[in-house]
Short mmCIF file of C-alpha atoms in Angstrom, two decimals:
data_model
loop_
_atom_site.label_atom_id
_atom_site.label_comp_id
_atom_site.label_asym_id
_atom_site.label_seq_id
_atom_site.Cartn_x
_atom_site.Cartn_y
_atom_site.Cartn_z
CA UNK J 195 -4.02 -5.93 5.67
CA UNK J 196 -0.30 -6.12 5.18
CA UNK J 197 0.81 -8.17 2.14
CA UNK J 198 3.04 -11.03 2.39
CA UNK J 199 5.56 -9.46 -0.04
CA UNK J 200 5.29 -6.17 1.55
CA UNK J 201 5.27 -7.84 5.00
CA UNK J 202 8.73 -9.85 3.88
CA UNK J 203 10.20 -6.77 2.77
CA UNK J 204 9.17 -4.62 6.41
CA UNK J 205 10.63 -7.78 7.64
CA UNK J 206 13.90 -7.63 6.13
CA UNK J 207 14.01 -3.79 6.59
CA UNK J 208 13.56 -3.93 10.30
CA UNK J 209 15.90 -6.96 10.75
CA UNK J 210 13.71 -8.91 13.12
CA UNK J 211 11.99 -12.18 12.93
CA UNK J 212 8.53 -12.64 11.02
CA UNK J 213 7.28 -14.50 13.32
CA UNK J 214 8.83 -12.14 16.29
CA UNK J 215 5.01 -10.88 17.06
CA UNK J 216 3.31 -13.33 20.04
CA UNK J 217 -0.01 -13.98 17.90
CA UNK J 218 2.51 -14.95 14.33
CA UNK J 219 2.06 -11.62 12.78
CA UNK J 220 4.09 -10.32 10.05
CA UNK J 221 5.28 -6.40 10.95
CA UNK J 222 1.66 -3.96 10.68
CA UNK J 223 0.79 -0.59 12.26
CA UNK J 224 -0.91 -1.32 15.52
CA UNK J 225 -3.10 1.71 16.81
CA UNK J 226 -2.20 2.52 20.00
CA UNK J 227 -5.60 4.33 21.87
CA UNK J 228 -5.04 8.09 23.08
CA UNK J 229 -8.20 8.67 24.42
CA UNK J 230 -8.85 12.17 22.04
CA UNK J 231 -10.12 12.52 18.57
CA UNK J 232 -8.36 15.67 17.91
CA UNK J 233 -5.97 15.22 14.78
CA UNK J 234 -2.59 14.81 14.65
CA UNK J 235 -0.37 16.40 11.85
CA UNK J 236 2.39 16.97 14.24
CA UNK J 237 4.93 13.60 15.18
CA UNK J 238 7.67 13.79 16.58
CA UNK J 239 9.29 9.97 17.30
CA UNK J 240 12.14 9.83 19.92
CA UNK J 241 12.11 5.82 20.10
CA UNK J 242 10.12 2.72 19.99
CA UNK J 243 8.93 3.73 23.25
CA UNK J 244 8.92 7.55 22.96
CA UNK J 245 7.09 9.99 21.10
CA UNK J 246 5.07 13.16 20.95
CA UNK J 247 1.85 14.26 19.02
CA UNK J 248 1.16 17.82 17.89
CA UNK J 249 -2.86 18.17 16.46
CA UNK J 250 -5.41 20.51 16.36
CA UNK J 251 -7.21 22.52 19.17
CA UNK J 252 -3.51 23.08 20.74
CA UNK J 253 -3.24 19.29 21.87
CA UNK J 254 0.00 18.20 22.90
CA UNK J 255 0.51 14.62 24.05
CA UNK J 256 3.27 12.35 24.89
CA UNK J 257 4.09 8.93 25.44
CA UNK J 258 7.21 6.86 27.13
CA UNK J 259 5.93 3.33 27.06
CA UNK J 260 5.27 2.44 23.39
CA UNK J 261 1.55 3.83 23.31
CA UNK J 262 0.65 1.85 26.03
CA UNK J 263 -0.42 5.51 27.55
CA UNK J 264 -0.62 8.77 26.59
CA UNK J 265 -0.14 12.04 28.79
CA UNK J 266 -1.88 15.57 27.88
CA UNK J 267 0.80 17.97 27.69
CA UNK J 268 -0.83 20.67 26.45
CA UNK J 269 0.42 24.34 26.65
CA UNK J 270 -1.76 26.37 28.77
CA UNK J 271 -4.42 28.49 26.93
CA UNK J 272 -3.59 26.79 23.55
CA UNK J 273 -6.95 25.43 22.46
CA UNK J 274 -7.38 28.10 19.92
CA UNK J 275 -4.54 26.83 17.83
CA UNK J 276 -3.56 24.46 15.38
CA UNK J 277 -0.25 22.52 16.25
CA UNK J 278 1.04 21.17 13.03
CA UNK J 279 4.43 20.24 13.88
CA UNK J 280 6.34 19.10 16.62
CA UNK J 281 10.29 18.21 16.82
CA UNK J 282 11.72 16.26 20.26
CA UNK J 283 15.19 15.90 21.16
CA UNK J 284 14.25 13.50 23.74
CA UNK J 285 11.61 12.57 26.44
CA UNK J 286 11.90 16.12 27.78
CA UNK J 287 12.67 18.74 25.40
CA UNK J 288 10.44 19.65 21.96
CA UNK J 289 9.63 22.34 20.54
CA UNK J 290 5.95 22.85 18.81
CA UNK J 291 4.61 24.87 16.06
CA UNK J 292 1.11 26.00 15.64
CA UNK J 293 -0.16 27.45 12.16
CA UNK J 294 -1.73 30.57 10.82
CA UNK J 295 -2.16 34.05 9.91
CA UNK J 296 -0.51 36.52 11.95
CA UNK J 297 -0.20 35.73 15.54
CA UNK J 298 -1.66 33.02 15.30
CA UNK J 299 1.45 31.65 14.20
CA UNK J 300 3.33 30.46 16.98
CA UNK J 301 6.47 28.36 18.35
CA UNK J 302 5.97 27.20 21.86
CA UNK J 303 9.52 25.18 23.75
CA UNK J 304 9.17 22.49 27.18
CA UNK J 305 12.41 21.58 28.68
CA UNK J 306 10.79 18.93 31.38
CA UNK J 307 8.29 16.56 29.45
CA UNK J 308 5.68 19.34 28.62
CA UNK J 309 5.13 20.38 32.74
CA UNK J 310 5.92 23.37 31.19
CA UNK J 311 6.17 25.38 28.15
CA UNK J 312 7.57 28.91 27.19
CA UNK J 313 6.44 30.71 24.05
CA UNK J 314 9.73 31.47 22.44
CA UNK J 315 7.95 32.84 18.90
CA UNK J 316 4.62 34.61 17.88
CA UNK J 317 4.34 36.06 14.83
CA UNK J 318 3.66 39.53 14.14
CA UNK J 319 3.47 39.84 10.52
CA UNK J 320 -0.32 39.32 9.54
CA UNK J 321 1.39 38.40 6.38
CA UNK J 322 3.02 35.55 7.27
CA UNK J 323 1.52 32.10 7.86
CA UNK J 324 4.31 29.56 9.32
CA UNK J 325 3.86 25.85 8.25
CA UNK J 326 6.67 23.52 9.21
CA UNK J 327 10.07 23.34 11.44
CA UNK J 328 13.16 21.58 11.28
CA UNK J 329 16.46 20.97 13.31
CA UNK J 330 20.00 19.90 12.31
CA UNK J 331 21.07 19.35 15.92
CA UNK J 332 19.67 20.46 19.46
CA UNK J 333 20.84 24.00 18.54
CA UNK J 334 19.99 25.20 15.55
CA UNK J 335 16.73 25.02 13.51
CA UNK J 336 14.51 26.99 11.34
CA UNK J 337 10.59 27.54 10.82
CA UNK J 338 9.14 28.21 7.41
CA UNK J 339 6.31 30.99 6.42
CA UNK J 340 4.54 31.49 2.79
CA UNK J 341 6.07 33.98 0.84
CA UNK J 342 6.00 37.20 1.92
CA UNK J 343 7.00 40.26 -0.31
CA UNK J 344 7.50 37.30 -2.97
CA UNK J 345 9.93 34.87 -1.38
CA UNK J 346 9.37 32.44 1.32
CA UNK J 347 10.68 33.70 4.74
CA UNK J 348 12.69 31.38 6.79
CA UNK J 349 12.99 31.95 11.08
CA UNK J 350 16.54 30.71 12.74
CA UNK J 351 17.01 29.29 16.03
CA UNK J 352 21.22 28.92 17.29
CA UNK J 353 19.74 28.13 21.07
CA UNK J 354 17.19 24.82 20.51
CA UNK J 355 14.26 27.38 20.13
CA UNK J 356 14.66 29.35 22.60
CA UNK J 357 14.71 32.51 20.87
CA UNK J 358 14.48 33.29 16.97
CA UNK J 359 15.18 35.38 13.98
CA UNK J 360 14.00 35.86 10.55
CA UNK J 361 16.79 35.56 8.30
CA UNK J 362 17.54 38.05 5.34
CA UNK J 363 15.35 36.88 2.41
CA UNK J 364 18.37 37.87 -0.43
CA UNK J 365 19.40 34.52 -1.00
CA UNK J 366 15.91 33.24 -1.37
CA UNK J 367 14.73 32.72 -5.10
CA UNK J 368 11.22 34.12 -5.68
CA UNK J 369 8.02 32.48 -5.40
CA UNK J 370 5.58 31.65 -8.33
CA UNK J 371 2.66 33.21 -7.91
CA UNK J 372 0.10 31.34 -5.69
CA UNK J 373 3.35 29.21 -4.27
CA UNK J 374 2.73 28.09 -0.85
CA UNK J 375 3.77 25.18 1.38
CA UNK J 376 1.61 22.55 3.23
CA UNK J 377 0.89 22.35 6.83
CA UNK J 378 -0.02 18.81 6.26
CA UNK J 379 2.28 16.66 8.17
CA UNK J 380 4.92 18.50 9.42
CA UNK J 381 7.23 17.46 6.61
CA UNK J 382 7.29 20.33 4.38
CA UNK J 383 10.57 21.30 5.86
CA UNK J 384 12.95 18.92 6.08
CA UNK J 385 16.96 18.49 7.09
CA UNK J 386 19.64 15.63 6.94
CA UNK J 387 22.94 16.31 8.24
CA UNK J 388 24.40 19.44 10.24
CA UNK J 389 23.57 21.88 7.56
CA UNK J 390 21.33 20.74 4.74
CA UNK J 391 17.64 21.49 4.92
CA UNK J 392 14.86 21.28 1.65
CA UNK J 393 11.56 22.98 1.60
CA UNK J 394 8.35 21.35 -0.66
CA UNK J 395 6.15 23.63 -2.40
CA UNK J 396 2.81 23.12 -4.10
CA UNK J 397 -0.16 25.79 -5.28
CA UNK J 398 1.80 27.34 -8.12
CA UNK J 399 1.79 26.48 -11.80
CA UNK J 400 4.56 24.10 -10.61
CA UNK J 401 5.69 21.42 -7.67
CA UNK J 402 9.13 22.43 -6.79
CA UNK J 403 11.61 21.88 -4.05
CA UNK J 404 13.71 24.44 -2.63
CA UNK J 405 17.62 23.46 -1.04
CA UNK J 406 19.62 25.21 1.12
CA UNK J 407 23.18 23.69 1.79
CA UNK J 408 23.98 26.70 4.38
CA UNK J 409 21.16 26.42 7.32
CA UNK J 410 18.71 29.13 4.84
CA UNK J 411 20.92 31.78 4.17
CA UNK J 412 20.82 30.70 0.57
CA UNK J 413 18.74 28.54 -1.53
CA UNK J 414 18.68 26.98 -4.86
CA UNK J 415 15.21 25.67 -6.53
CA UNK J 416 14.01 22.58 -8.88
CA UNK J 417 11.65 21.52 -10.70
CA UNK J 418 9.52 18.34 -9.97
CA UNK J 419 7.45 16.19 -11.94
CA UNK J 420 4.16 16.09 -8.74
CA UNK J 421 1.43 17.98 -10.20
CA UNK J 422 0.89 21.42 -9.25
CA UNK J 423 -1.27 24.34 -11.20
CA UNK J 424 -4.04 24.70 -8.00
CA UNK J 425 -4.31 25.60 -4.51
CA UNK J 426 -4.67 22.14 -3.71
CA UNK J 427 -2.00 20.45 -5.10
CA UNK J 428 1.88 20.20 -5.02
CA UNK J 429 4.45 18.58 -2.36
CA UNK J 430 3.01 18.20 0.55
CA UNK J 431 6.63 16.21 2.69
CA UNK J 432 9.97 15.45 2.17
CA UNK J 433 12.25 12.79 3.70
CA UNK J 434 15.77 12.53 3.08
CA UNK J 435 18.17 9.75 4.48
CA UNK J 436 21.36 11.37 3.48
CA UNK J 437 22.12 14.93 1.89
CA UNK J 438 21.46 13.09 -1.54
CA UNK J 439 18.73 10.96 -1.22
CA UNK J 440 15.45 12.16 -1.29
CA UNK J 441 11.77 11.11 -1.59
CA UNK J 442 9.14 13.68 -2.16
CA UNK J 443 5.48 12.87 -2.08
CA UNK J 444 1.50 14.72 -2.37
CA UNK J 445 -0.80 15.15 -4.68
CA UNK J 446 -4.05 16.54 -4.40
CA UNK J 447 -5.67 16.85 -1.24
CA UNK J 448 -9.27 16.94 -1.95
CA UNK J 449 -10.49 13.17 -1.39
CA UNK J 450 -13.16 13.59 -5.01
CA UNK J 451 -9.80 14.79 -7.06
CA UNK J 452 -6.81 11.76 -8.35
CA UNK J 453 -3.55 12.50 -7.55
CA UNK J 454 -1.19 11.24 -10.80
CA UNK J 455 2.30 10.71 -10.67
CA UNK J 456 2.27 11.94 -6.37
CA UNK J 457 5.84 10.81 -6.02
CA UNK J 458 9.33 11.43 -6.99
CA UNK J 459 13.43 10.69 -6.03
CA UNK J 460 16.08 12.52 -6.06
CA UNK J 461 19.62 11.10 -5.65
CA UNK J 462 21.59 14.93 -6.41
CA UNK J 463 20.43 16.69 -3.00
CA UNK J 464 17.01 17.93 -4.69
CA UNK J 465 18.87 19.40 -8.36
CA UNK J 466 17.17 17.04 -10.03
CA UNK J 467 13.58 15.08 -9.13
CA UNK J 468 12.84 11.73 -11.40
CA UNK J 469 9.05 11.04 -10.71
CA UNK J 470 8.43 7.36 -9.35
CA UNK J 471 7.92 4.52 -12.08
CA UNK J 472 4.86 3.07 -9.81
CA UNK J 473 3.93 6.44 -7.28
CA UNK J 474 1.05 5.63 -4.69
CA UNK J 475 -2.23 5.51 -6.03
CA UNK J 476 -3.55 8.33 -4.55
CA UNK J 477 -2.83 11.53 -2.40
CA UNK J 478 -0.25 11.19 0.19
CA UNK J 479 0.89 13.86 3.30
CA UNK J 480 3.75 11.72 4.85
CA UNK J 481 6.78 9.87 4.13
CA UNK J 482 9.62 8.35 5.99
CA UNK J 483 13.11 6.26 5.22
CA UNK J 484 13.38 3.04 7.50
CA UNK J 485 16.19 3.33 9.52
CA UNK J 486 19.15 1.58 8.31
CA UNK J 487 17.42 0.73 4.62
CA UNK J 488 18.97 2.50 1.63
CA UNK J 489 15.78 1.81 0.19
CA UNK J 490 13.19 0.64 1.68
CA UNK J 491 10.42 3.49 3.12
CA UNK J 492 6.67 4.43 3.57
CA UNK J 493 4.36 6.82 2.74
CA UNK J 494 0.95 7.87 4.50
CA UNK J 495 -1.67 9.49 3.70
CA UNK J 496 -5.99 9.80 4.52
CA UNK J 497 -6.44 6.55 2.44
CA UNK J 498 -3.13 4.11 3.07
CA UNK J 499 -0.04 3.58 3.80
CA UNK J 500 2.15 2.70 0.67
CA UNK J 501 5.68 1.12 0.90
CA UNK J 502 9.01 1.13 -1.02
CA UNK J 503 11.84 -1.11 -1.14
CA UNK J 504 13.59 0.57 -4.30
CA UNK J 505 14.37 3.78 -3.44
CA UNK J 506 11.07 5.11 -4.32
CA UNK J 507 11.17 4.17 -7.47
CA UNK J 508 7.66 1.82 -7.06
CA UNK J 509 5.07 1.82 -4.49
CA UNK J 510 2.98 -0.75 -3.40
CA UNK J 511 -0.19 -0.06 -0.76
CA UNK J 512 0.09 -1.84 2.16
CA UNK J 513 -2.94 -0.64 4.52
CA UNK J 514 -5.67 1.29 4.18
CA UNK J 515 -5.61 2.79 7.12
CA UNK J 516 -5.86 6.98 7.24
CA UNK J 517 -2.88 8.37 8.53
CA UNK J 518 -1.64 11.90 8.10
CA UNK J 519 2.09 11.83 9.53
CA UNK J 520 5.15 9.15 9.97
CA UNK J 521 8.44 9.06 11.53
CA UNK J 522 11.11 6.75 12.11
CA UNK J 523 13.55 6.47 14.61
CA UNK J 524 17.10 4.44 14.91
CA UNK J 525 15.98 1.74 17.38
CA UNK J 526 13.99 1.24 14.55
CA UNK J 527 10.55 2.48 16.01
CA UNK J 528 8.04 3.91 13.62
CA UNK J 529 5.13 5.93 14.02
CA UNK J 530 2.30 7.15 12.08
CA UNK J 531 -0.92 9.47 13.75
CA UNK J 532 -3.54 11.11 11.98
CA UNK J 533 -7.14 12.00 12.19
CA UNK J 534 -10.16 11.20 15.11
CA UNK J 535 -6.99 10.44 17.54
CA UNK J 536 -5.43 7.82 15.30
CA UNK J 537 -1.64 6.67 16.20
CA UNK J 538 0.06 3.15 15.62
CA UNK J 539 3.21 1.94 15.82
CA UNK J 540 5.17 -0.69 13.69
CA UNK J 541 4.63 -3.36 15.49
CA UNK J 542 6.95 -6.80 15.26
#
């Protein structure tokens, strides 16, 4: 259930009536049935009525009428992979990532709503595992791997994914050993603005975030306070509502393990990471600014959805429901999809 302070605060944040919802409810996710119980780490939201999933055995799906239904969009031949991210520009064109070693690894583009799709990337490199994606604009975007030959390696798209390239890895600062990102939610790769873009690590000794203020040609690296020191623990997603304010947020995955101080903010484009006064209780994969709030945003993860209205400074838990991704869009839509088919939106 949604809390009356937290429900005021959504409220306020969204800039709509409380009472705006027929049946008197305050704003709460509302699942929104999509007939599959694959699950969805991939989420891209175009609008309150728009929106594409990206899950597990190569399920695509896509909606244009708020949830209401939901259209299998699949890539032909895909069911072997694991789509873990998904970026839209619109109703028509995405692009899709699917995760793993070697060619397994994969970056699949639709132009017309997911009729069809063209494989504009597979991996060759049985080194390389890609986890998330990212865009600045229609144009240009980049895909992140786990370090290989020590540094993380970073793919470049000028043509909306059409084609890419692996950049030059010189201007990348090593990786510690074990270093790794999470293919969690989509969000370990993030970018604000038409050239900033901030990659979340986790696995190593430490948590750190890496920034790039030149589309990954080169990249500077911080400390942060998350927890780190095993496979299992780290950053797992960014979100950034300007190229200086950031929100950072994991843990530890494994549901038997706590996850201590899981949050932090930035307000110096990632130099510096403060961890959160009051972080979410426990582990969480997703996180997400609400549009037009300076500081007011959620986080998701298998066991809640926690909510900020202080720049991420405290968290408070305002549904228990298990939710792996979230996103946000201008006409103030959000989403949030996870496992066994789960998806809601805010509803109001």
């Amino acid at each position: 259930m949604t809390t009356g302070l937290a429900a005021a605060a959504l409220t306020a944040a969204l800039a709509v009536p409380a009472q705006a919802h027929g049946d008197g409810r305050p704003p709460h996710w509302e699942l929104k049935e999509t007939g599959t119980d694959v699950r969805f780490r991939g989420l891209a939201a175009v609008s309150r009525n728009s929106a594409w999933l990206a899950g597990s055995a190569g399920t695509v799906l896509r909606t244009g009428d708020g949830g209401r239904t939901w259209r299998n969009v699949s890539p032909p031949g895909a069911q072997e992979l694991q789509f873990r991210d998904i970026e839209a520009f619109d109703a028509r064109r995405a692009v899709v990532l699917a995760i793993g070693e070697g060619e397994a690894s994969r970056v699949y583009r639709t132009d017309d709503g997911g009729e069809t799709w063209t494989e504009s990337f597979r991996n060759t490199d049985p080194r390389a595992f890609y986890d998330c994606l990212t865009f600045f604009d229609p144009r240009h975007g980049l895909a992140m791997s786990d370090p290989v030959d020590g540094r993380f390696r970073i793919l470049s798209t000028e043509d909306g994914g059409r084609s890419w390239e692996v950049l030059p890895n010189e201007g990348m600062p090593p990786a510690l050993e074990g270093e790794a990102g999470f293919a969690a939610s989509g969000q370990c790769l993030v970018s604000s603005g038409p050239r900033d873009v901030w990659l979340a690590t986790g696995g190593a000794a430490r948590a750190r975030v890496l920034h790039s203020a030149d589309r990954g040609r080169t990249w500077t690296v911080a400390d942060t306070p998350v927890p780190a020191g095993d496979p299992a623990r780290g950053v797992f997603a960014l979100a950034f509502r300007d190229r200086s304010h950031g929100l950072a947020v994991g843990g530890d995955y494994r549901a038997d393990q706590p996850s201590p101080r899981a949050a932090a903010t930035t307000g110096d484009a990632g130099r510096t990471w403060t961890p959160a006064a009051q972080p979410p209780p426990a582990y969480r994969s997703g996180v997400a600014w609400l549009p037009y709030s300076r500081a007011t945003a959620v986080a998701v993860g298998p066991t809640g959805t926690d909510l900020t209205t202080d720049g991420g400074r405290t968290w408070r838990t305002v549904d228990t429901g298990s939710y792996d991704t979230v996103d946000c869009t201008p006409d103030r839509g959000c989403w949030a999809a996870g496992e066994r088919g789960r998806v809601a939106r805010l509803e109001n």
